[in-house]
């Protein structure tokens, strides 16, 4: 009860059953060394190769977009009735990926999941880059991109040309821009103490200036930490509903309509689950590479990878439950249009896009079930492979939802021909990969990929060497333990 | 603290209250049965059985939510809940009893309420010439209903019992970390089975079968997740209530404000989550405005007579938790938490009331003495059986590998 004075030793206790979150014989200084050193060293050859490929992809994307703007989006293969194709598929896919970071920083913080400290920084960075990529698609989909500012409601002289507040597309503008802002603030405010550490270790004038500016004069005083913690809490509180709201509103883009296959009430939570699913898969893809290249296996341990695989099997199963619910209701509702969308256009493997539906089912529902097995959850190579499979599956989910619902309208005369993208649609998509990885490579080179301060925070409860010293506490009788703690 | 506080004893007061409530409930049941159940007016009969139906499902699901809570915290390797874990265990011990009652009521409705060309509650039972319902009989038919109901309740009870047995096993000998780990893995396996089965039943099929099929034509993919959210948040409130009661009686010495605070967070978060699902279901149906779907909301909103209950529901289950449970202090205050727990249980009970009764009696609100009487019967049974289950085993699982973490838990 309140008023007791906890014993220091007991405050740092954690069950021996839990795996350490930091392996090896670490102290505070060693942690700083391990994580900051790659920033101070020259980039490796591998980094240059990866970075160059990313920039090349980005340039191809820029050229594709340049053509889109110059010649119009008629150079895409969108047609009647497929008004949304690869562009909106890619938009939803990237927004979905951008969910894991904030989930890890905000919701897992609330759930007090200590393992988040190893992966939150990189996941948050990934979130920001993914949302940046996502935003491109609806903007260029508008066609006359120079009028994109029309989406903002502000006093203007355009007379009756005004935003439609009843449209979920407008809600998207608010949801995504808010999400982006809060995620960015969260990520950056977390970076400040670490950037100050980099500044303090800097040897050149330029580095001192660069990291000094970015760290806003952080001195690590108690006052600074106090404010920092208060800010983190407020941002976590703000970010938690945002994790749900963004994909909820993306799902409204579809579900508020009366299009068969789009209009269904389960869409909001099911989209959120799918977004977290794909977000975690992308975190795995990136971090499995990062931990190897930057030698961070002691901070991003097999335990971390296993925990994320558990989230993947959980969210994959939730998504599976939603798929089957939809399929069931298409029959149960006895609505012939729903039945056509689900049983003819999707579940029928011989229909034009049947392969995409079953590909999605396999990648998102069947394949993650292998993660019920501990051995596979802790297999790094296998996890990497699976994370790619999941992201392919989640791309197909959006493709299936969008295209199979609209390629055949009510009248056979409004049935479109088979939709496949042009090189410029593909180029645009590849370009966002370029943007994403270019940003990520720069981030991994110039910023600490792991939250140094937060790892130090969990070291004394969950570091391998500290846990070894807890044997005595572990053997203590419960009554004694509680007595010691209370006095 | 004295060691006798480790073993719960049912106090005279508790016994009196539970038996008193049961007495009131049985009286209401008898009067209800005579005035409504045996009435020549079919509508009155439907109200009688409908009232039994939603009460039996509501109280069954909120007790089962306790086992769900244990299983998910086990799967997540949660440590904080261990000091009071025996409380949800005891609540879940009621599942087989409430399950049996629910089975009896459900089966009686399916087989005993067929009046000529129709069933009083489940229209799919005798579809007549209704082409839509006829095509749904692949799912809505008595054999499947019976099998699925028995399987649902049977496996919740069986797997729940296995979890409780395992928990009691740990009381026998203390475990070193290695043995503790093995024990946790055994727990995990059963918890995973329970959780998957929970998803296949509460998270999807069972609410369709028991509840949604009352409006046989109507459908909503969200329905079961909504039902889950409603019953889970109530389950958390129920756990809070028993924890507070035991604390007030001087039991659960290792449970403190920190644990209560976290239970409060669950109540707060899942109240918001329930509202999120409520809004998503309502808004999407309102927005697309298709008659097949809006029919469900007609008695409940706008000109519908259930409007009052429906919106009060939203105030109690959303606004109150949002405003009252938002601050840290309220979640650490025993009085506020007890009040909120009662309010949430009442609010969601009313939610179940409108989910069932507004479909059975579209033209007038039935909330009255019978509802409160049957609820009293259930609350009485709940107190009685949970009290018994609590007294059976020590209140603190003293060898649980995460108990020490739970003792120093700091929110």
Short mmCIF file of N, CA and C in Angstrom, two decimals, chain A residues 123 264 309 346 359 435 483:
data_model
loop_
_atom_site.label_atom_id
_atom_site.label_comp_id
_atom_site.label_asym_id
_atom_site.label_seq_id
_atom_site.Cartn_x
_atom_site.Cartn_y
_atom_site.Cartn_z
N UNK A 123 11.47 1.28 -35.38
CA UNK A 123 10.07 1.10 -35.82
C UNK A 123 9.39 2.44 -36.00
N UNK A 264 -19.07 -3.19 -45.08
CA UNK A 264 -19.26 -4.19 -44.05
C UNK A 264 -18.78 -3.60 -42.73
N UNK A 309 7.04 -11.95 -33.51
CA UNK A 309 6.36 -13.03 -34.24
C UNK A 309 5.06 -13.42 -33.55
N UNK A 346 -14.03 -13.30 -55.83
CA UNK A 346 -12.88 -13.53 -54.95
C UNK A 346 -12.59 -15.02 -54.72
N UNK A 359 -4.05 -16.16 -52.86
CA UNK A 359 -2.69 -15.76 -52.47
C UNK A 359 -2.73 -15.01 -51.15
N UNK A 435 12.32 5.85 -51.83
CA UNK A 435 12.22 6.90 -50.81
C UNK A 435 12.34 6.30 -49.41
N UNK A 483 8.16 -8.73 2.77
CA UNK A 483 8.53 -8.00 3.98
C UNK A 483 9.68 -7.04 3.69
#
